[in-house]
Amino acid sequence: MTYKLGMGIREPYHVWLDLGRPVEPTRDQLAYMRSWEGPRRTGPRKVVSGTPELSFRMKLSLPDVRVIHVCQAFTSTPGQVTNLRTIAVTSSDVLITWSDQRLVTRCVLMYEVEHSRCGRAGPYIRLKTNHINHNNLWYSLPHLHGGWTVQGWYRVRVVTYWGARGPFSPPVFHHLG
């Protein structure tokens, strides 16, 4: 997997400029700006080598930063996310955090975050995220009207580069204060 930051990479600030520098962005504009956070990923790609040495060629435009993450193929259960917590930010926004301490691999493609308004047993709906591969998610309701709420049950699981999925974390309930 390759991660890239640097010249030519759009980021939230540039998107904000493109949107006309709104003083109070709409929820849709905020969501669009957040979609440009973090490095751009390419891969994963399978690399086969008959020797213990690997060589890579890439073109860099200064001041680019590239991280090449090389992992051994891993197809067994990657472990379970633990210590899932929710932190109320507003009635329409919640910060969801978890621990990856019990995972047996660091070859994380993404975390799947799901929400249930109905109960601990579900049904759950996967939150639309941009393939988050870190252990937190700022979830904002796309609209402030209707019957939608951030209150409810949340659960998270890991997905590795090779598609192996861990079990879901025990669900936690987020209550609006």
GROMACS .gro file of C-alpha atoms in nm:
model
  177
    1MET     CA    1   0.000   0.000   0.000
    2THR     CA    2   0.129   0.347  -0.080
    3TYR     CA    3   0.022   0.663   0.103
    4LYS     CA    4   0.093   1.005  -0.048
    5LEU     CA    5   0.084   1.362   0.083
    6GLY     CA    6   0.223   1.667  -0.086
    7MET     CA    7   0.209   1.881  -0.396
    8GLY     CA    8  -0.092   1.828  -0.617
    9ILE     CA    9  -0.290   1.653  -0.346
   10ARG     CA   10  -0.619   1.824  -0.275
   11GLU     CA   11  -0.691   1.879   0.091
   12PRO     CA   12  -0.980   2.032   0.287
   13TYR     CA   13  -0.832   2.382   0.272
   14HIS     CA   14  -0.821   2.380  -0.110
   15VAL     CA   15  -1.176   2.244  -0.125
   16TRP     CA   16  -1.288   2.522   0.111
   17LEU     CA   17  -1.130   2.777  -0.126
   18ASP     CA   18  -1.304   2.613  -0.425
   19LEU     CA   19  -1.636   2.640  -0.240
   20GLY     CA   20  -1.589   3.017  -0.213
   21ARG     CA   21  -1.448   3.021   0.142
   22PRO     CA   22  -1.785   2.995   0.319
   23VAL     CA   23  -1.786   3.143   0.670
   24GLU     CA   24  -2.046   2.888   0.785
   25PRO     CA   25  -2.027   2.586   0.555
   26THR     CA   26  -2.340   2.376   0.513
   27ARG     CA   27  -2.341   2.018   0.643
   28ASP     CA   28  -2.297   1.896   0.285
   29GLN     CA   29  -2.000   2.128   0.236
   30LEU     CA   30  -1.841   2.014   0.563
   31ALA     CA   31  -1.886   1.650   0.462
   32TYR     CA   32  -1.730   1.724   0.123
   33MET     CA   33  -1.432   1.898   0.287
   34ARG     CA   34  -1.383   1.604   0.527
   35SER     CA   35  -1.382   1.364   0.232
   36TRP     CA   36  -1.048   1.519   0.128
   37GLU     CA   37  -0.873   1.462   0.463
   38GLY     CA   38  -0.564   1.248   0.495
   39PRO     CA   39  -0.323   1.091   0.249
   40ARG     CA   40  -0.424   0.942  -0.085
   41ARG     CA   41  -0.384   0.567  -0.101
   42THR     CA   42  -0.299   0.338  -0.387
   43GLY     CA   43  -0.303  -0.036  -0.358
   44PRO     CA   44  -0.272  -0.275  -0.205
   45ARG     CA   45  -0.064  -0.450  -0.468
   46LYS     CA   46   0.076  -0.799  -0.447
   47VAL     CA   47   0.457  -0.802  -0.450
   48VAL     CA   48   0.647  -1.126  -0.499
   49SER     CA   49   1.018  -1.141  -0.434
   50GLY     CA   50   1.255  -1.436  -0.435
   51THR     CA   51   1.504  -1.244  -0.222
   52PRO     CA   52   1.481  -1.063   0.113
   53GLU     CA   53   1.537  -0.730  -0.068
   54LEU     CA   54   1.271  -0.518  -0.236
   55SER     CA   55   1.323  -0.222  -0.469
   56PHE     CA   56   1.065   0.039  -0.564
   57ARG     CA   57   1.074   0.319  -0.818
   58MET     CA   58   0.851   0.621  -0.797
   59LYS     CA   59   0.844   0.979  -0.913
   60LEU     CA   60   0.832   1.238  -0.635
   61SER     CA   61   0.747   1.606  -0.670
   62LEU     CA   62   0.897   1.798  -0.381
   63PRO     CA   63   0.773   1.837  -0.110
   64ASP     CA   64   0.592   1.502  -0.152
   65VAL     CA   65   0.582   1.248   0.126
   66ARG     CA   66   0.530   0.882   0.045
   67VAL     CA   67   0.493   0.592   0.282
   68ILE     CA   68   0.522   0.242   0.144
   69HIS     CA   69   0.363  -0.012   0.374
   70VAL     CA   70   0.481  -0.366   0.303
   71CYS     CA   71   0.296  -0.649   0.475
   72GLN     CA   72   0.320  -1.022   0.468
   73ALA     CA   73   0.005  -1.186   0.330
   74PHE     CA   74  -0.241  -1.235   0.611
   75THR     CA   75  -0.572  -1.414   0.567
   76SER     CA   76  -0.665  -1.537   0.914
   77THR     CA   77  -0.886  -1.344   1.156
   78PRO     CA   78  -0.720  -1.007   1.224
   79GLY     CA   79  -0.858  -0.969   1.575
   80GLN     CA   80  -1.128  -0.756   1.729
   81VAL     CA   81  -1.163  -0.384   1.787
   82THR     CA   82  -1.206  -0.304   2.158
   83ASN     CA   83  -1.290  -0.013   2.389
   84LEU     CA   84  -1.545   0.140   2.152
   85ARG     CA   85  -1.661   0.480   2.281
   86THR     CA   86  -1.878   0.763   2.159
   87ILE     CA   87  -1.834   1.127   2.251
   88ALA     CA   88  -2.118   1.371   2.195
   89VAL     CA   89  -2.011   1.679   2.005
   90THR     CA   90  -2.353   1.821   1.910
   91SER     CA   91  -2.696   1.663   1.875
   92SER     CA   92  -2.605   1.593   1.513
   93ASP     CA   93  -2.237   1.500   1.548
   94VAL     CA   94  -2.059   1.223   1.735
   95LEU     CA   95  -1.694   1.123   1.766
   96ILE     CA   96  -1.654   0.745   1.764
   97THR     CA   97  -1.323   0.604   1.891
   98TRP     CA   98  -1.187   0.254   1.947
   99SER     CA   99  -0.870   0.065   2.030
  100ASP     CA  100  -0.676  -0.148   1.783
  101GLN     CA  101  -0.456  -0.292   2.059
  102ARG     CA  102  -0.585  -0.649   2.014
  103LEU     CA  103  -0.540  -0.663   1.638
  104VAL     CA  104  -0.279  -0.914   1.525
  105THR     CA  105  -0.192  -0.723   1.206
  106ARG     CA  106  -0.123  -0.361   1.110
  107CYS     CA  107  -0.222  -0.420   0.748
  108VAL     CA  108  -0.551  -0.234   0.790
  109LEU     CA  109  -0.736  -0.140   0.474
  110MET     CA  110  -1.027   0.015   0.663
  111TYR     CA  111  -1.265  -0.002   0.955
  112GLU     CA  112  -1.634  -0.063   0.898
  113VAL     CA  113  -1.851   0.145   1.132
  114GLU     CA  114  -2.218   0.055   1.165
  115HIS     CA  115  -2.513   0.224   1.338
  116SER     CA  116  -2.849   0.092   1.457
  117ARG     CA  117  -3.135   0.316   1.564
  118CYS     CA  118  -3.351   0.013   1.646
  119GLY     CA  119  -3.157  -0.173   1.914
  120ARG     CA  120  -2.847  -0.363   2.017
  121ALA     CA  121  -2.937  -0.656   1.790
  122GLY     CA  122  -2.987  -0.433   1.486
  123PRO     CA  123  -3.050  -0.405   1.205
  124TYR     CA  124  -2.730  -0.210   1.147
  125ILE     CA  125  -2.650   0.023   0.860
  126ARG     CA  126  -2.290   0.084   0.754
  127LEU     CA  127  -2.196   0.450   0.777
  128LYS     CA  128  -2.063   0.592   0.453
  129THR     CA  129  -1.702   0.673   0.522
  130ASN     CA  130  -1.395   0.723   0.308
  131HIS     CA  131  -1.223   0.399   0.398
  132ILE     CA  132  -1.098   0.515   0.734
  133ASN     CA  133  -0.784   0.334   0.844
  134HIS     CA  134  -0.732   0.504   1.177
  135ASN     CA  135  -0.914   0.442   1.504
  136ASN     CA  136  -1.170   0.721   1.511
  137LEU     CA  137  -1.454   0.862   1.308
  138TRP     CA  138  -1.627   1.198   1.327
  139TYR     CA  139  -1.981   1.117   1.216
  140SER     CA  140  -2.215   1.399   1.119
  141LEU     CA  141  -2.572   1.369   1.008
  142PRO     CA  142  -2.599   1.472   0.645
  143HIS     CA  143  -2.920   1.667   0.714
  144LEU     CA  144  -3.069   1.825   1.024
  145HIS     CA  145  -3.431   1.743   0.947
  146GLY     CA  146  -3.633   1.425   0.943
  147GLY     CA  147  -3.619   1.141   1.193
  148TRP     CA  148  -3.242   1.093   1.176
  149THR     CA  149  -3.027   1.107   1.486
  150VAL     CA  150  -2.677   1.009   1.595
  151GLN     CA  151  -2.832   0.842   1.899
  152GLY     CA  152  -2.828   0.464   1.887
  153TRP     CA  153  -2.598   0.165   1.884
  154TYR     CA  154  -2.256   0.160   1.716
  155ARG     CA  155  -2.017  -0.123   1.633
  156VAL     CA  156  -1.687  -0.143   1.442
  157ARG     CA  157  -1.474  -0.410   1.275
  158VAL     CA  158  -1.143  -0.416   1.092
  159VAL     CA  159  -1.083  -0.518   0.728
  160THR     CA  160  -0.728  -0.609   0.620
  161TYR     CA  161  -0.556  -0.544   0.286
  162TRP     CA  162  -0.656  -0.896   0.182
  163GLY     CA  163  -1.023  -0.864   0.277
  164ALA     CA  164  -1.010  -1.061   0.604
  165ARG     CA  165  -1.266  -0.917   0.846
  166GLY     CA  166  -1.249  -0.926   1.221
  167PRO     CA  167  -1.557  -0.975   1.437
  168PHE     CA  168  -1.757  -0.666   1.524
  169SER     CA  169  -1.681  -0.495   1.851
  170PRO     CA  170  -1.943  -0.525   2.123
  171PRO     CA  171  -2.201  -0.256   2.041
  172VAL     CA  172  -2.215   0.061   2.251
  173PHE     CA  173  -2.511   0.294   2.294
  174HIS     CA  174  -2.473   0.664   2.224
  175HIS     CA  175  -2.726   0.873   2.412
  176LEU     CA  176  -2.801   1.235   2.337
  177GLY     CA  177  -2.748   1.425   2.662
   0.00000   0.00000   0.00000
